[in-house]
Coordinates of C-alpha atoms in Angstrom, one line a residue:
M74 CA 46.2 -41.9 40.4
K75 CA 48.9 -42.6 38.2
A76 CA 51.3 -40.0 36.0
L77 CA 51.3 -40.8 32.2
R78 CA 53.7 -43.2 31.3
F79 CA 55.1 -42.7 27.8
G80 CA 58.5 -45.1 27.4
R81 CA 60.7 -44.7 24.5
A82 CA 58.7 -47.4 22.8
A83 CA 55.6 -45.3 23.1
A84 CA 57.3 -42.1 21.8
V85 CA 58.3 -43.8 18.4
I86 CA 54.9 -45.4 17.6
S87 CA 54.1 -45.1 13.7
V88 CA 51.5 -43.4 12.2
A89 CA 50.2 -46.7 10.7
A90 CA 50.2 -48.1 14.1
L91 CA 48.4 -45.0 15.7
A92 CA 45.8 -45.3 12.9
L93 CA 45.0 -48.7 14.4
T94 CA 44.1 -47.4 17.9
A95 CA 41.2 -45.1 16.8
C96 CA 38.4 -44.6 14.4
G97 CA 37.8 -41.5 12.5
S98 CA 38.3 -39.3 9.7
D99 CA 40.9 -38.3 7.0
N100 CA 42.6 -35.4 6.5
A101 CA 41.7 -32.2 5.3
T102 CA 42.9 -30.8 2.0
G103 CA 45.9 -28.2 1.7
E104 CA 49.5 -27.8 1.3
P105 CA 52.0 -27.7 3.9
A106 CA 53.3 -24.3 4.3
A107 CA 57.1 -23.6 2.7
E108 CA 59.8 -23.6 5.7
G109 CA 59.3 -20.2 7.6
P110 CA 61.7 -18.0 9.9
A111 CA 63.3 -19.7 13.1
S112 CA 60.4 -19.0 16.2
S113 CA 62.0 -17.6 19.1
A114 CA 59.8 -20.5 20.9
A115 CA 62.3 -23.0 19.7
A116 CA 65.7 -21.2 21.0
S117 CA 67.3 -24.5 21.7
A118 CA 67.1 -27.6 19.9
V119 CA 65.3 -30.7 21.3
T120 CA 65.3 -34.3 20.4
G121 CA 62.6 -37.3 20.6
T122 CA 59.5 -38.2 18.7
L123 CA 56.1 -36.9 19.5
T124 CA 53.0 -38.3 18.8
G125 CA 49.6 -36.9 18.3
I126 CA 46.2 -38.1 16.9
G127 CA 43.3 -36.0 16.4
A128 CA 41.3 -33.2 14.1
S129 CA 41.4 -33.7 10.4
S130 CA 41.0 -29.8 10.2
Q131 CA 44.2 -29.1 11.9
N132 CA 45.9 -31.4 8.9
S133 CA 47.2 -28.7 6.9
A134 CA 48.1 -26.7 9.8
M135 CA 49.9 -29.4 11.5
E136 CA 52.0 -30.1 8.3
A137 CA 53.4 -26.6 8.4
W138 CA 53.8 -26.8 12.3
K139 CA 56.1 -29.9 11.4
T140 CA 58.1 -28.6 8.8
G141 CA 59.1 -25.7 10.7
F142 CA 59.5 -27.2 13.9
E143 CA 61.4 -30.0 12.4
S144 CA 63.8 -27.6 10.6
L145 CA 64.7 -26.0 13.7
N146 CA 65.1 -29.3 15.8
Q147 CA 66.9 -31.6 13.4
D148 CA 66.8 -34.8 15.7
A149 CA 62.8 -34.5 16.6
M150 CA 60.1 -35.6 15.0
I151 CA 56.3 -34.9 15.3
Q152 CA 53.9 -37.9 14.2
Y153 CA 50.1 -37.0 13.6
S154 CA 47.6 -39.1 12.7
P155 CA 44.2 -36.7 11.3
D156 CA 41.9 -39.4 12.5
G157 CA 39.1 -37.0 14.2
S158 CA 38.7 -35.2 17.2
G159 CA 37.1 -37.7 18.8
A160 CA 39.6 -40.6 18.2
G161 CA 42.5 -37.9 19.2
R162 CA 40.8 -37.4 22.8
K163 CA 40.2 -41.2 23.2
A164 CA 43.7 -42.3 22.2
F165 CA 45.3 -39.3 24.8
L166 CA 43.2 -40.4 27.3
S167 CA 44.1 -43.9 27.3
G168 CA 47.6 -43.3 27.1
G169 CA 48.1 -43.9 23.3
A170 CA 49.4 -40.5 22.2
Q171 CA 51.1 -37.6 24.1
F172 CA 48.9 -34.9 22.7
A173 CA 45.6 -34.9 21.0
G174 CA 44.2 -32.4 18.5
S175 CA 40.5 -31.5 19.0
D176 CA 37.9 -29.2 17.5
A177 CA 36.0 -29.2 21.0
H178 CA 37.9 -28.9 24.6
L179 CA 37.6 -32.2 26.8
K180 CA 34.2 -32.2 28.4
D181 CA 33.9 -32.0 32.3
E182 CA 34.2 -36.0 32.3
E183 CA 37.3 -36.4 30.3
M184 CA 38.7 -33.7 32.6
T185 CA 38.1 -36.3 35.1
Q186 CA 39.4 -39.2 33.3
A187 CA 42.6 -37.3 32.6
V188 CA 43.8 -37.2 35.8
E189 CA 44.2 -40.9 35.7
V190 CA 46.6 -40.6 32.8
C191 CA 48.3 -37.4 33.5
G192 CA 48.3 -37.2 37.2
P193 CA 46.3 -35.1 39.5
D194 CA 46.4 -31.8 38.1
G195 CA 45.2 -33.2 34.8
A196 CA 45.4 -32.0 31.0
L197 CA 45.3 -28.4 29.5
N198 CA 43.3 -27.6 26.4
I199 CA 45.4 -24.8 24.6
P200 CA 43.9 -23.0 21.6
A201 CA 46.0 -23.7 18.4
Y202 CA 44.1 -23.2 15.5
I203 CA 41.0 -21.1 15.0
S204 CA 39.0 -21.4 11.6
P205 CA 35.7 -20.6 10.3
I206 CA 33.4 -23.7 9.1
A207 CA 32.2 -23.0 5.7
I208 CA 28.6 -23.6 4.8
A209 CA 29.5 -24.9 1.6
F210 CA 27.3 -26.0 -1.4
N211 CA 27.5 -27.0 -5.2
L212 CA 25.0 -25.2 -6.9
G213 CA 26.3 -24.2 -10.3
D214 CA 26.8 -20.5 -11.0
V215 CA 25.8 -19.6 -7.7
T216 CA 28.4 -19.1 -5.5
E217 CA 27.6 -17.1 -2.6
L218 CA 24.4 -17.2 -0.7
N219 CA 22.7 -15.2 2.1
L220 CA 21.4 -17.7 4.9
D221 CA 20.0 -17.4 8.2
A222 CA 20.6 -19.7 11.1
P223 CA 16.6 -20.7 11.0
T224 CA 16.9 -21.3 7.5
I225 CA 20.5 -23.3 7.7
A226 CA 18.8 -25.5 10.1
K227 CA 15.9 -26.3 8.4
I228 CA 17.8 -27.0 5.3
F229 CA 20.3 -29.7 7.5
K230 CA 17.1 -31.1 9.1
K231 CA 15.4 -31.5 5.5
E232 CA 12.5 -29.4 6.0
I233 CA 14.0 -27.3 3.2
T234 CA 14.3 -29.7 0.4
T235 CA 14.7 -27.7 -2.9
W236 CA 17.0 -24.6 -3.6
S237 CA 14.2 -22.4 -4.6
D238 CA 12.4 -22.6 -1.5
P239 CA 10.7 -19.0 -0.5
A240 CA 12.9 -19.1 2.8
I241 CA 15.8 -19.0 0.6
A242 CA 14.4 -16.9 -2.0
A243 CA 13.6 -14.2 0.4
Q244 CA 17.1 -13.8 1.3
N245 CA 18.6 -13.6 -1.8
E246 CA 16.9 -11.3 -4.1
G247 CA 17.9 -11.1 -7.7
V248 CA 19.6 -14.4 -7.4
E249 CA 18.4 -17.1 -10.0
L250 CA 17.8 -20.1 -7.4
P251 CA 17.2 -23.6 -9.5
D252 CA 14.9 -26.1 -8.5
T253 CA 17.3 -28.5 -7.7
P254 CA 17.0 -30.8 -4.7
I255 CA 19.2 -30.0 -1.9
T256 CA 21.4 -33.0 -0.9
V257 CA 22.6 -32.9 2.9
V258 CA 25.9 -34.3 3.4
H259 CA 27.2 -34.8 6.7
R260 CA 29.9 -36.6 8.8
S261 CA 30.0 -40.1 9.3
D262 CA 32.8 -40.2 11.9
E263 CA 32.6 -38.4 15.4
S264 CA 33.9 -34.9 14.7
G265 CA 34.8 -31.5 16.5
T266 CA 33.5 -29.8 13.2
T267 CA 30.2 -31.6 13.6
E268 CA 29.8 -30.5 17.1
N269 CA 30.7 -26.9 16.6
F270 CA 28.2 -26.7 13.5
V271 CA 25.3 -28.1 15.6
D272 CA 26.4 -26.3 18.6
Y273 CA 25.6 -23.0 16.5
L274 CA 22.6 -24.3 15.0
A275 CA 21.3 -25.0 18.6
A276 CA 22.4 -21.6 20.1
A277 CA 21.5 -19.5 17.1
A278 CA 18.1 -21.2 15.9
P279 CA 17.0 -23.1 19.1
A280 CA 13.4 -23.2 18.3
D281 CA 14.2 -25.3 14.8
W282 CA 17.5 -27.4 16.0
T283 CA 16.5 -29.3 19.2
Y284 CA 18.7 -32.4 18.8
E285 CA 21.9 -32.9 21.3
V286 CA 24.9 -31.1 20.7
A287 CA 27.8 -33.8 20.1
G288 CA 30.3 -34.6 17.7
A289 CA 28.0 -37.5 16.0
W290 CA 25.6 -36.4 13.7
P291 CA 22.1 -36.7 14.8
A292 CA 21.0 -40.4 14.1
E293 CA 17.4 -39.5 13.1
L294 CA 18.7 -37.2 10.5
Q295 CA 20.7 -39.4 8.5
S296 CA 21.4 -38.7 4.9
E297 CA 24.5 -38.5 2.7
N298 CA 27.3 -38.8 4.5
A299 CA 31.2 -39.4 4.3
K300 CA 34.2 -39.9 6.4
G301 CA 36.5 -36.9 7.3
T302 CA 36.6 -33.4 6.1
S303 CA 38.0 -34.2 2.5
G304 CA 35.3 -36.7 2.4
V305 CA 32.4 -34.4 2.7
V306 CA 34.2 -32.2 0.5
Q307 CA 34.5 -34.5 -2.3
T308 CA 30.8 -35.8 -2.0
V309 CA 29.8 -32.3 -2.5
T310 CA 31.8 -31.3 -5.2
S311 CA 30.6 -34.3 -7.3
T312 CA 27.0 -33.9 -6.3
D313 CA 24.7 -31.1 -7.8
G314 CA 22.7 -29.4 -5.5
A315 CA 24.5 -30.8 -2.1
I316 CA 25.6 -29.0 1.0
T317 CA 27.7 -29.7 3.9
Y318 CA 29.8 -28.1 6.8
A319 CA 33.5 -28.5 6.8
D320 CA 36.7 -26.5 7.9
A321 CA 37.0 -23.4 5.4
S322 CA 40.6 -24.3 4.4
A323 CA 39.2 -27.5 2.7
V324 CA 36.4 -26.2 0.5
G325 CA 38.2 -25.2 -2.4
D326 CA 35.9 -23.7 -5.2
L327 CA 32.4 -24.4 -3.7
G328 CA 30.0 -21.7 -2.8
K329 CA 30.1 -20.6 0.4
A330 CA 27.1 -19.1 2.3
K331 CA 27.0 -15.6 4.4
V332 CA 25.8 -16.0 7.6
K333 CA 23.2 -13.7 9.2
V334 CA 24.4 -11.8 12.6
G335 CA 22.2 -9.2 13.7
E336 CA 20.6 -7.5 11.1
E337 CA 23.9 -8.1 8.4
Y338 CA 25.1 -11.4 6.6
T339 CA 28.7 -12.0 7.5
E340 CA 31.1 -13.2 4.8
I341 CA 33.7 -16.2 5.8
S342 CA 36.8 -15.1 6.7
S343 CA 39.5 -15.5 9.2
D344 CA 39.1 -12.2 10.7
A345 CA 35.5 -12.6 11.3
A346 CA 36.2 -16.1 12.6
A347 CA 39.0 -14.6 15.0
K348 CA 36.0 -11.6 16.0
A349 CA 33.9 -14.4 17.2
V350 CA 36.4 -15.9 19.4
E351 CA 37.5 -12.3 21.1
V352 CA 34.0 -12.5 22.5
A353 CA 34.0 -16.0 23.6
T354 CA 34.3 -16.4 27.8
P355 CA 36.0 -19.4 29.5
V356 CA 34.5 -22.3 30.5
E357 CA 33.4 -22.3 34.2
G358 CA 35.0 -24.6 36.9
R359 CA 38.4 -25.2 34.8
P360 CA 41.7 -24.8 36.4
D361 CA 43.5 -21.7 36.0
L362 CA 45.7 -22.4 33.1
D363 CA 43.1 -24.4 31.3
M364 CA 42.1 -22.2 28.0
S365 CA 38.7 -24.1 27.3
L366 CA 36.3 -21.5 25.5
E367 CA 32.9 -21.1 25.3
L368 CA 31.8 -19.6 22.2
E369 CA 29.1 -17.0 21.9
R370 CA 27.3 -18.4 19.2
D371 CA 24.0 -16.4 19.0
T372 CA 26.1 -13.1 18.9
T373 CA 24.9 -10.2 17.2
E374 CA 28.3 -8.7 17.0
S375 CA 28.7 -7.0 13.6
G376 CA 31.6 -8.7 11.6
A377 CA 32.0 -11.8 13.8
Y378 CA 31.3 -15.1 11.9
P379 CA 29.8 -17.5 14.7
V380 CA 30.1 -20.7 12.9
V381 CA 33.5 -21.0 13.8
L382 CA 36.0 -23.7 15.5
V383 CA 38.7 -23.5 18.0
S384 CA 40.6 -26.4 17.6
Y385 CA 42.9 -27.3 20.7
H386 CA 46.2 -29.2 21.6
V387 CA 45.4 -31.3 24.7
Y388 CA 48.5 -31.9 26.7
C389 CA 49.2 -33.5 29.9
T390 CA 50.2 -31.2 32.8
T391 CA 53.0 -33.6 33.7
Y392 CA 54.8 -36.2 32.1
D393 CA 57.1 -38.9 33.0
S394 CA 60.7 -38.0 31.6
Q395 CA 62.4 -34.6 31.1
E396 CA 62.8 -35.4 27.4
T397 CA 59.2 -35.6 26.8
V398 CA 58.6 -32.7 28.8
D399 CA 61.2 -30.7 27.0
L400 CA 59.8 -31.9 23.6
V401 CA 56.0 -31.1 24.1
K402 CA 56.9 -27.7 25.6
A403 CA 59.3 -26.7 22.8
F404 CA 56.6 -27.8 20.0
G405 CA 53.8 -26.3 22.2
S406 CA 55.3 -23.1 22.2
Y407 CA 56.4 -23.3 18.8
V408 CA 52.6 -23.8 17.4
V409 CA 51.5 -20.9 19.4
S410 CA 54.2 -18.7 18.6
E411 CA 54.0 -15.7 16.1
D412 CA 56.0 -17.6 13.4
G413 CA 54.1 -20.8 14.0
Q414 CA 50.8 -19.1 13.8
A415 CA 51.6 -17.1 10.7
E416 CA 53.1 -20.5 8.9
A417 CA 49.9 -22.3 9.8
E418 CA 47.7 -19.3 8.3
A419 CA 49.7 -19.4 5.1
S420 CA 49.2 -23.0 4.8
A421 CA 45.9 -23.5 5.9
G422 CA 44.1 -19.9 5.9
N423 CA 43.0 -19.8 9.6
A424 CA 43.0 -17.0 11.8
P425 CA 46.1 -16.5 14.0
L426 CA 45.5 -16.7 17.8
S427 CA 45.5 -12.7 19.2
E428 CA 48.5 -11.5 21.3
S429 CA 46.5 -12.1 24.3
L430 CA 45.2 -15.6 23.8
R431 CA 49.2 -16.4 22.8
E432 CA 50.7 -15.3 25.9
K433 CA 47.9 -17.2 28.1
A434 CA 48.8 -20.4 26.0
Q435 CA 52.8 -19.8 26.6
T436 CA 52.0 -19.3 30.1
A437 CA 50.2 -22.7 30.4
I438 CA 52.6 -24.5 28.3
D439 CA 55.5 -23.3 30.4
S440 CA 53.8 -24.9 33.5
I441 CA 54.1 -28.5 32.1
K442 CA 56.4 -30.3 34.3
V443 CA 58.1 -33.8 35.1
A444 CA 55.7 -36.0 37.3
S445 CA 57.1 -36.4 40.7

């Protein structure tokens, strides 16, 4: 076993060079947040360059975190390449990045692999960003629809092919639904957003969605596809009758579905996403400080929106130098702080971590140390 070796040369890898190490996605839409108040989590300035690769869903929030953190730490720089969750995990586990942004926690085999690059205690999955996944569509004047999980599954597996289908009409009395064909648009790259979306379908509509839960879209269901969050949103925006799944912060003026939970249809919102996360449970068999969560996709909790992603920052438990440890801990603390979460919410519209999650995250980040 070996501890993660990041020399100064690795710390100053350019974003352009980072992009060559991984395939993936491009960034979500959204504007960076304005510089916010100083966070108590970054009380003392740190120096150096911290490199990360990962989820495009985090990109708007990441811009806000970079702006806020660098304003407090004039000699520090955060470089983040939004190449996709899968690309981020691969780069991190190969030693090509000091942290990963991922819309899915490391799998068991990846946790085992992390021991080789992070030392005997492996890696930590720390929630950084909570956001609902919008089921977004382009249907003219129709900007809101009620859909239950079986109907959503049948749309995305292309069993329901027109918007006037009786299964859709029965849930949307009084809505004039056109006979427009449905064009399904999915991610072409490996994506944590895809993994979260199909995980919801598999749990909430198991009779209709029998495909593997993975970051790659099922090969047997190929239709229109695009790279990254902004790619699928752009394709749907320019295609009458199209539908996709994407981080809610990126879908702009597209229509959004209300999802049936129990006997009610739940409107997409950050509060509803946060409520779904509050009923999540820790993944079994993980170290005490790891924060990987198992979401209850088939919840009947009133007001919860279960089509949600918890996007993580994945860090090593040990790094090779005190400078890197200080930088990782300072940035990680800033991200999960009340100020950091507020800045991300203002920029990306995500749900801030609850106080209990923030406290657990801070405890985990505080445990990061120099490899012995």
